[in-house]
Amino acid sequence: LPQCRNDLELNGVHISHLEHADDLLLISTTPEGLQMKMEHFYHWCRENFMVINALKSHVCLHGPRPRTLPSFAFAGRVITLETEYTYLGVMFCSDARNLFDNHYSTKASKTSAAAHSILHVDAMVDSLPPAAGKTLYTARLEPLLLYGCEAMPDTDDSLLERLTAVQTMFIRSLLGVHKRAVLAPLYTETGLIPLKYRRIELVLRYLQYAIECPAHTYVRAAIADSLTLAASGEKSWYMDLQLVISRLHGSFTLPVPGEVSLQALEQLRSKVDSHMRDEFKQELDDKKKLYLLRERKGPVLALRPYLGIRNGQHRESLTHLLLSTHTLAVERLRWVERYRLKVPFAERLCRFCLTAVETPEHALLEC
């Protein structure tokens, strides 16, 4: 397509359209410019013995809508105006508060369906081993949860929660623990990374890749344009990433736009990873009910050996004891239920001897 003044310009690079296999995206900053590109594209297809499928073609307007909506057509065939479309698996919604609102919802729904199909294996093999479940998660679920994360830093916590809820549901089911289980052990015991940190890691790795691309490539132009906007305090992809990093409340920040380098980003990735592990250590120390998991040697996140116990009932019983999701009085009586308030610790007595608090060590070794 010929270059025109209505093309999208990123850091001096004109972008008139995007191509991926048979998926084509025409881009213009004005309705007149888009119609002109559609005509150029139609004539190019005629000369090359191709036919445009008008039924599969759509137009989407981003930004404030004009009072009178423009019309678009391929050789007289009117193209419908849409508010939602999908390109390369990423869903866009022009009338939502967040451009990727539908993308989060759709990926969460698909991942949930895939997760339940994996967990249904329990009905056939008695109990899915955590090691096998972790492999299936990495191969089948994580790609859905991470798809497109490089383009959309998670500035909206409510949207990220849709995906995180699926991840925590799957890990809880894999370990056989209930919804009251503390979140930290779900990751420290399986070696899986929380979705928030996993997505940040991939965004930073993508930024490292982008700044090394040649200057004429679209991705390098887009990143350079985003850095320029961020330097002037304007909204941009890089500003969104800065917001996401700042919400971690760590002793680190994203490099200022003029100091972005491979080395600086590598150091930031290392600091973010250390911050995540420190958060887990702190949560294990703060939660009194997790005293059996404290002061443990070895890595903070790992698939623990006890999860390799072949007998599913024995494995889940030990998991319940360590994660304090068992049915002993020390745990159950801390809950507030409809007809019972929280029972003080000293009054959570053993159901048999009625003289000591019913803890795992008392039930197994004393009573």
GROMACS .gro file of C-alpha atoms in nm:
model
  367
    1LEU     CA    1   0.000   0.000   0.000
    2PRO     CA    2   0.132   0.348  -0.080
    3GLN     CA    3   0.242   0.564   0.211
    4CYS     CA    4   0.004   0.847   0.301
    5ARG     CA    5  -0.032   1.117   0.565
    6ASN     CA    6  -0.307   0.919   0.743
    7ASP     CA    7  -0.074   0.632   0.828
    8LEU     CA    8   0.005   0.551   1.188
    9GLU     CA    9   0.352   0.686   1.268
   10LEU     CA   10   0.565   0.541   1.547
   11ASN     CA   11   0.904   0.703   1.604
   12GLY     CA   12   0.923   0.808   1.241
   13VAL     CA   13   0.818   0.469   1.101
   14HIS     CA   14   0.497   0.474   0.895
   15ILE     CA   15   0.265   0.177   0.950
   16SER     CA   16  -0.013   0.144   0.695
   17HIS     CA   17  -0.111  -0.216   0.762
   18LEU     CA   18  -0.011  -0.539   0.936
   19GLU     CA   19   0.007  -0.883   0.778
   20HIS     CA   20   0.022  -1.227   0.932
   21ALA     CA   21  -0.045  -1.521   0.698
   22ASP     CA   22  -0.393  -1.446   0.559
   23ASP     CA   23  -0.487  -1.202   0.838
   24LEU     CA   24  -0.460  -0.840   0.726
   25LEU     CA   25  -0.513  -0.531   0.939
   26LEU     CA   26  -0.548  -0.192   0.768
   27ILE     CA   27  -0.467   0.106   0.991
   28SER     CA   28  -0.553   0.472   0.943
   29THR     CA   29  -0.599   0.778   1.162
   30THR     CA   30  -0.897   0.910   0.961
   31PRO     CA   31  -1.208   0.750   0.804
   32GLU     CA   32  -1.116   0.893   0.464
   33GLY     CA   33  -0.769   0.744   0.485
   34LEU     CA   34  -0.906   0.402   0.575
   35GLN     CA   35  -1.151   0.401   0.285
   36MET     CA   36  -0.870   0.497   0.048
   37LYS     CA   37  -0.659   0.207   0.175
   38MET     CA   38  -0.951  -0.030   0.133
   39GLU     CA   39  -0.981   0.077  -0.230
   40HIS     CA   40  -0.607   0.034  -0.289
   41PHE     CA   41  -0.623  -0.309  -0.131
   42TYR     CA   42  -0.926  -0.407  -0.340
   43HIS     CA   43  -0.752  -0.311  -0.666
   44TRP     CA   44  -0.435  -0.495  -0.560
   45CYS     CA   45  -0.639  -0.810  -0.498
   46ARG     CA   46  -0.804  -0.782  -0.841
   47GLU     CA   47  -0.469  -0.753  -1.013
   48ASN     CA   48  -0.339  -1.057  -0.826
   49PHE     CA   49  -0.649  -1.272  -0.882
   50MET     CA   50  -0.769  -1.258  -0.522
   51VAL     CA   51  -1.113  -1.199  -0.376
   52ILE     CA   52  -1.187  -1.014  -0.052
   53ASN     CA   53  -1.444  -1.177   0.174
   54ALA     CA   54  -1.655  -0.879   0.277
   55LEU     CA   55  -1.854  -1.088   0.525
   56LYS     CA   56  -1.538  -1.161   0.725
   57SER     CA   57  -1.418  -0.801   0.707
   58HIS     CA   58  -1.497  -0.552   0.983
   59VAL     CA   59  -1.414  -0.196   1.078
   60CYS     CA   60  -1.349  -0.081   1.434
   61LEU     CA   61  -1.320   0.280   1.547
   62HIS     CA   62  -1.093   0.360   1.841
   63GLY     CA   63  -1.124   0.680   2.041
   64PRO     CA   64  -1.419   0.921   2.069
   65ARG     CA   65  -1.700   0.828   1.831
   66PRO     CA   66  -1.819   1.092   1.584
   67ARG     CA   67  -2.184   1.197   1.595
   68THR     CA   68  -2.231   1.066   1.244
   69LEU     CA   69  -2.072   0.728   1.192
   70PRO     CA   70  -1.880   0.694   0.865
   71SER     CA   71  -1.949   0.408   0.625
   72PHE     CA   72  -1.693   0.184   0.461
   73ALA     CA   73  -1.719  -0.048   0.162
   74PHE     CA   74  -1.524  -0.284  -0.062
   75ALA     CA   75  -1.642  -0.226  -0.421
   76GLY     CA   76  -1.986  -0.114  -0.304
   77ARG     CA   77  -2.026  -0.388  -0.044
   78VAL     CA   78  -2.074  -0.220   0.292
   79ILE     CA   79  -1.846  -0.335   0.575
   80THR     CA   80  -2.003  -0.351   0.920
   81LEU     CA   81  -1.879  -0.143   1.212
   82GLU     CA   82  -1.785  -0.349   1.517
   83THR     CA   83  -1.675  -0.267   1.871
   84GLU     CA   84  -1.493  -0.598   1.921
   85TYR     CA   85  -1.245  -0.786   1.706
   86THR     CA   86  -0.966  -1.041   1.736
   87TYR     CA   87  -0.625  -1.018   1.572
   88LEU     CA   88  -0.365  -1.291   1.618
   89GLY     CA   89  -0.556  -1.432   1.912
   90VAL     CA   90  -0.574  -1.104   2.106
   91MET     CA   91  -0.922  -0.962   2.158
   92PHE     CA   92  -0.980  -0.587   2.143
   93CYS     CA   93  -1.286  -0.397   2.263
   94SER     CA   94  -1.315  -0.030   2.165
   95ASP     CA   95  -1.606   0.061   2.394
   96ALA     CA   96  -1.478  -0.095   2.720
   97ARG     CA   97  -1.289   0.090   2.991
   98ASN     CA   98  -0.994  -0.140   2.927
   99LEU     CA   99  -0.910  -0.223   2.565
  100PHE     CA  100  -0.835  -0.586   2.657
  101ASP     CA  101  -1.132  -0.650   2.887
  102ASN     CA  102  -1.277  -0.925   2.666
  103HIS     CA  103  -0.935  -1.082   2.620
  104TYR     CA  104  -0.897  -1.142   2.993
  105SER     CA  105  -1.250  -1.283   3.020
  106THR     CA  106  -1.213  -1.514   2.722
  107LYS     CA  107  -0.875  -1.651   2.829
  108ALA     CA  108  -1.003  -1.705   3.183
  109SER     CA  109  -1.304  -1.897   3.050
  110LYS     CA  110  -1.095  -2.114   2.816
  111THR     CA  111  -0.837  -2.185   3.086
  112SER     CA  112  -1.107  -2.279   3.335
  113ALA     CA  113  -1.256  -2.527   3.088
  114ALA     CA  114  -0.912  -2.678   3.019
  115ALA     CA  115  -0.835  -2.695   3.392
  116HIS     CA  116  -1.155  -2.884   3.470
  117SER     CA  117  -1.086  -3.129   3.186
  118ILE     CA  118  -0.743  -3.201   3.340
  119LEU     CA  119  -0.880  -3.235   3.693
  120HIS     CA  120  -1.146  -3.474   3.564
  121VAL     CA  121  -0.862  -3.728   3.530
  122ASP     CA  122  -0.912  -3.790   3.903
  123ALA     CA  123  -1.229  -3.980   3.818
  124MET     CA  124  -1.023  -4.230   3.617
  125VAL     CA  125  -0.689  -4.255   3.801
  126ASP     CA  126  -0.803  -4.197   4.162
  127SER     CA  127  -0.571  -3.899   4.221
  128LEU     CA  128  -0.369  -3.692   3.975
  129PRO     CA  129  -0.004  -3.680   4.093
  130PRO     CA  130   0.108  -3.319   4.151
  131ALA     CA  131   0.417  -3.369   3.933
  132ALA     CA  132   0.199  -3.474   3.639
  133GLY     CA  133  -0.048  -3.196   3.715
  134LYS     CA  134   0.233  -2.941   3.714
  135THR     CA  135   0.348  -3.065   3.373
  136LEU     CA  136  -0.005  -3.042   3.235
  137TYR     CA  137  -0.043  -2.693   3.382
  138THR     CA  138   0.277  -2.574   3.214
  139ALA     CA  139   0.185  -2.731   2.880
  140ARG     CA  140  -0.188  -2.664   2.863
  141LEU     CA  141  -0.299  -2.390   3.102
  142GLU     CA  142  -0.009  -2.149   3.132
  143PRO     CA  143   0.000  -2.066   2.758
  144LEU     CA  144  -0.363  -1.952   2.782
  145LEU     CA  145  -0.305  -1.753   3.100
  146LEU     CA  146   0.000  -1.577   2.953
  147TYR     CA  147  -0.114  -1.524   2.594
  148GLY     CA  148  -0.065  -1.163   2.488
  149CYS     CA  149   0.072  -1.051   2.826
  150GLU     CA  150   0.365  -0.873   2.655
  151ALA     CA  151   0.124  -0.623   2.500
  152MET     CA  152  -0.092  -0.559   2.807
  153PRO     CA  153   0.077  -0.482   3.141
  154ASP     CA  154  -0.173  -0.571   3.414
  155THR     CA  155  -0.276  -0.224   3.528
  156ASP     CA  156  -0.628  -0.338   3.618
  157ASP     CA  157  -0.618  -0.575   3.916
  158SER     CA  158  -0.979  -0.684   3.864
  159LEU     CA  159  -0.896  -0.814   3.516
  160LEU     CA  160  -0.584  -0.996   3.635
  161GLU     CA  161  -0.789  -1.152   3.915
  162ARG     CA  162  -1.001  -1.332   3.654
  163LEU     CA  163  -0.692  -1.522   3.541
  164THR     CA  164  -0.540  -1.559   3.887
  165ALA     CA  165  -0.860  -1.717   4.018
  166VAL     CA  166  -0.827  -1.997   3.763
  167GLN     CA  167  -0.463  -2.059   3.855
  168THR     CA  168  -0.532  -2.079   4.230
  169MET     CA  169  -0.837  -2.301   4.172
  170PHE     CA  170  -0.628  -2.548   3.974
  171ILE     CA  171  -0.343  -2.562   4.228
  172ARG     CA  172  -0.584  -2.604   4.519
  173SER     CA  173  -0.758  -2.889   4.342
  174LEU     CA  174  -0.425  -3.046   4.250
  175LEU     CA  175  -0.314  -3.045   4.614
  176GLY     CA  176  -0.657  -3.136   4.745
  177VAL     CA  177  -0.690  -2.836   4.978
  178HIS     CA  178  -0.994  -2.614   5.035
  179LYS     CA  179  -1.055  -2.246   4.958
  180ARG     CA  180  -0.946  -2.135   5.306
  181ALA     CA  181  -0.590  -2.250   5.238
  182VAL     CA  182  -0.325  -1.977   5.256
  183LEU     CA  183  -0.207  -1.877   4.909
  184ALA     CA  184   0.171  -1.877   4.966
  185PRO     CA  185   0.209  -2.257   5.015
  186LEU     CA  186   0.027  -2.320   4.687
  187TYR     CA  187   0.340  -2.189   4.516
  188THR     CA  188   0.616  -2.274   4.764
  189GLU     CA  189   0.510  -2.641   4.766
  190THR     CA  190   0.461  -2.685   4.390
  191GLY     CA  191   0.730  -2.457   4.249
  192LEU     CA  192   0.479  -2.272   4.033
  193ILE     CA  193   0.513  -1.894   4.000
  194PRO     CA  194   0.218  -1.665   4.080
  195LEU     CA  195   0.060  -1.536   3.762
  196LYS     CA  196   0.125  -1.171   3.849
  197TYR     CA  197   0.501  -1.226   3.869
  198ARG     CA  198   0.511  -1.465   3.575
  199ARG     CA  199   0.345  -1.210   3.347
  200ILE     CA  200   0.576  -0.932   3.467
  201GLU     CA  201   0.878  -1.152   3.395
  202LEU     CA  202   0.764  -1.211   3.037
  203VAL     CA  203   0.693  -0.842   2.979
  204LEU     CA  204   1.045  -0.751   3.095
  205ARG     CA  205   1.196  -1.023   2.877
  206TYR     CA  206   0.995  -0.892   2.583
  207LEU     CA  207   1.123  -0.540   2.648
  208GLN     CA  208   1.479  -0.676   2.645
  209TYR     CA  209   1.409  -0.837   2.308
  210ALA     CA  210   1.243  -0.525   2.166
  211ILE     CA  211   1.525  -0.281   2.244
  212GLU     CA  212   1.768  -0.510   2.062
  213CYS     CA  213   1.562  -0.521   1.741
  214PRO     CA  214   1.677  -0.314   1.440
  215ALA     CA  215   1.552   0.045   1.435
  216HIS     CA  216   1.338  -0.007   1.123
  217THR     CA  217   1.130  -0.288   1.274
  218TYR     CA  218   0.779  -0.213   1.396
  219VAL     CA  219   0.840  -0.350   1.745
  220ARG     CA  220   1.147  -0.131   1.798
  221ALA     CA  221   0.959   0.171   1.664
  222ALA     CA  222   0.666   0.103   1.897
  223ILE     CA  223   0.892   0.069   2.202
  224ALA     CA  224   1.089   0.382   2.110
  225ASP     CA  225   0.765   0.577   2.068
  226SER     CA  226   0.639   0.448   2.403
  227LEU     CA  227   0.963   0.554   2.574
  228THR     CA  228   0.933   0.901   2.421
  229LEU     CA  229   0.577   0.937   2.550
  230ALA     CA  230   0.679   0.813   2.894
  231ALA     CA  231   0.967   1.062   2.908
  232SER     CA  232   0.718   1.345   2.856
  233GLY     CA  233   0.476   1.204   3.115
  234GLU     CA  234   0.216   1.087   2.862
  235LYS     CA  235   0.017   0.764   2.882
  236SER     CA  236   0.194   0.477   2.710
  237TRP     CA  237   0.276   0.108   2.731
  238TYR     CA  238   0.595   0.190   2.922
  239MET     CA  239   0.405   0.406   3.172
  240ASP     CA  240   0.167   0.113   3.230
  241LEU     CA  241   0.465  -0.112   3.298
  242GLN     CA  242   0.605   0.145   3.542
  243LEU     CA  243   0.273   0.139   3.729
  244VAL     CA  244   0.273  -0.241   3.747
  245ILE     CA  245   0.630  -0.250   3.882
  246SER     CA  246   0.556   0.020   4.141
  247ARG     CA  247   0.260  -0.180   4.275
  248LEU     CA  248   0.498  -0.455   4.384
  249HIS     CA  249   0.618  -0.215   4.657
  250GLY     CA  250   0.976  -0.332   4.626
  251SER     CA  251   1.305  -0.145   4.655
  252PHE     CA  252   1.334  -0.116   4.277
  253THR     CA  253   1.181   0.075   3.988
  254LEU     CA  254   1.168   0.048   3.613
  255PRO     CA  255   1.459   0.236   3.454
  256VAL     CA  256   1.378   0.588   3.338
  257PRO     CA  257   1.318   0.600   2.960
  258GLY     CA  258   1.665   0.732   2.882
  259GLU     CA  259   1.844   0.457   3.077
  260VAL     CA  260   1.674   0.143   2.948
  261SER     CA  261   1.934  -0.123   2.869
  262LEU     CA  262   1.973  -0.499   2.870
  263GLN     CA  263   2.183  -0.490   3.186
  264ALA     CA  264   1.939  -0.265   3.374
  265LEU     CA  265   1.643  -0.484   3.279
  266GLU     CA  266   1.831  -0.801   3.374
  267GLN     CA  267   1.905  -0.656   3.717
  268LEU     CA  268   1.540  -0.556   3.755
  269ARG     CA  269   1.424  -0.908   3.667
  270SER     CA  270   1.656  -1.049   3.933
  271LYS     CA  271   1.529  -0.802   4.194
  272VAL     CA  272   1.165  -0.879   4.113
  273ASP     CA  273   1.231  -1.251   4.149
  274SER     CA  274   1.407  -1.201   4.484
  275HIS     CA  275   1.122  -0.978   4.602
  276MET     CA  276   0.869  -1.250   4.518
  277ARG     CA  277   1.063  -1.511   4.719
  278ASP     CA  278   1.106  -1.272   5.012
  279GLU     CA  279   0.730  -1.212   5.011
  280PHE     CA  280   0.667  -1.585   5.038
  281LYS     CA  281   0.917  -1.622   5.324
  282GLN     CA  282   0.751  -1.333   5.505
  283GLU     CA  283   0.402  -1.477   5.462
  284LEU     CA  284   0.512  -1.817   5.594
  285ASP     CA  285   0.660  -1.642   5.898
  286ASP     CA  286   0.355  -1.422   5.957
  287LYS     CA  287   0.092  -1.698   5.939
  288LYS     CA  288   0.090  -1.883   6.272
  289LYS     CA  289  -0.095  -2.177   6.118
  290LEU     CA  290   0.199  -2.246   5.881
  291TYR     CA  291   0.455  -2.311   6.158
  292LEU     CA  292   0.536  -2.655   6.012
  293LEU     CA  293   0.671  -2.491   5.694
  294ARG     CA  294   0.903  -2.238   5.858
  295GLU     CA  295   1.284  -2.237   5.869
  296ARG     CA  296   1.308  -2.497   5.596
  297LYS     CA  297   1.636  -2.535   5.409
  298GLY     CA  298   1.651  -2.535   5.031
  299PRO     CA  299   1.477  -2.323   4.765
  300VAL     CA  300   1.168  -2.122   4.854
  301LEU     CA  301   0.976  -2.250   4.551
  302ALA     CA  302   1.006  -2.617   4.461
  303LEU     CA  303   0.800  -2.929   4.403
  304ARG     CA  304   0.833  -3.088   4.746
  305PRO     CA  305   0.934  -3.455   4.782
  306TYR     CA  306   0.629  -3.545   4.992
  307LEU     CA  307   0.408  -3.463   4.692
  308GLY     CA  308   0.564  -3.766   4.525
  309ILE     CA  309   0.391  -4.009   4.764
  310ARG     CA  310   0.210  -4.252   4.537
  311ASN     CA  311  -0.088  -4.321   4.759
  312GLY     CA  312  -0.319  -4.029   4.692
  313GLN     CA  313  -0.497  -4.042   5.028
  314HIS     CA  314  -0.169  -4.052   5.221
  315ARG     CA  315  -0.028  -3.766   5.013
  316GLU     CA  316  -0.332  -3.545   5.066
  317SER     CA  317  -0.341  -3.621   5.439
  318LEU     CA  318   0.021  -3.509   5.481
  319THR     CA  319  -0.048  -3.202   5.266
  320HIS     CA  320  -0.344  -3.110   5.487
  321LEU     CA  321  -0.126  -3.133   5.798
  322LEU     CA  322   0.155  -2.917   5.658
  323LEU     CA  323  -0.073  -2.654   5.503
  324SER     CA  324  -0.309  -2.652   5.803
  325THR     CA  325  -0.616  -2.748   5.601
  326HIS     CA  326  -0.693  -3.049   5.820
  327THR     CA  327  -1.004  -3.106   6.032
  328LEU     CA  328  -0.838  -3.098   6.373
  329ALA     CA  329  -0.980  -2.858   6.631
  330VAL     CA  330  -0.686  -2.616   6.620
  331GLU     CA  331  -0.784  -2.535   6.261
  332ARG     CA  332  -1.159  -2.591   6.239
  333LEU     CA  333  -1.243  -2.394   6.553
  334ARG     CA  334  -1.061  -2.086   6.425
  335TRP     CA  335  -1.334  -2.049   6.160
  336VAL     CA  336  -1.639  -1.834   6.216
  337GLU     CA  337  -1.949  -2.030   6.119
  338ARG     CA  338  -2.319  -1.954   6.123
  339TYR     CA  339  -2.388  -2.076   6.475
  340ARG     CA  340  -2.039  -2.043   6.625
  341LEU     CA  341  -1.790  -1.764   6.676
  342LYS     CA  342  -1.416  -1.810   6.656
  343VAL     CA  343  -1.294  -2.024   6.948
  344PRO     CA  344  -0.985  -1.899   7.138
  345PHE     CA  345  -0.671  -2.105   7.080
  346ALA     CA  346  -0.651  -2.240   7.435
  347GLU     CA  347  -1.008  -2.373   7.412
  348ARG     CA  348  -0.962  -2.580   7.096
  349LEU     CA  349  -0.926  -2.897   7.298
  350CYS     CA  350  -0.865  -3.250   7.178
  351ARG     CA  351  -1.191  -3.436   7.121
  352PHE     CA  352  -1.056  -3.743   7.304
  353CYS     CA  353  -0.853  -3.631   7.606
  354LEU     CA  354  -1.006  -3.283   7.646
  355THR     CA  355  -0.688  -3.165   7.819
  356ALA     CA  356  -0.464  -3.024   7.542
  357VAL     CA  357  -0.510  -2.826   7.223
  358GLU     CA  358  -0.582  -3.062   6.932
  359THR     CA  359  -0.281  -2.994   6.707
  360PRO     CA  360  -0.126  -3.229   6.449
  361GLU     CA  361   0.164  -3.315   6.679
  362HIS     CA  362  -0.072  -3.383   6.971
  363ALA     CA  363  -0.300  -3.605   6.763
  364LEU     CA  364  -0.013  -3.801   6.605
  365LEU     CA  365   0.247  -3.821   6.883
  366GLU     CA  366   0.080  -3.763   7.219
  367CYS     CA  367  -0.286  -3.855   7.247
   0.00000   0.00000   0.00000
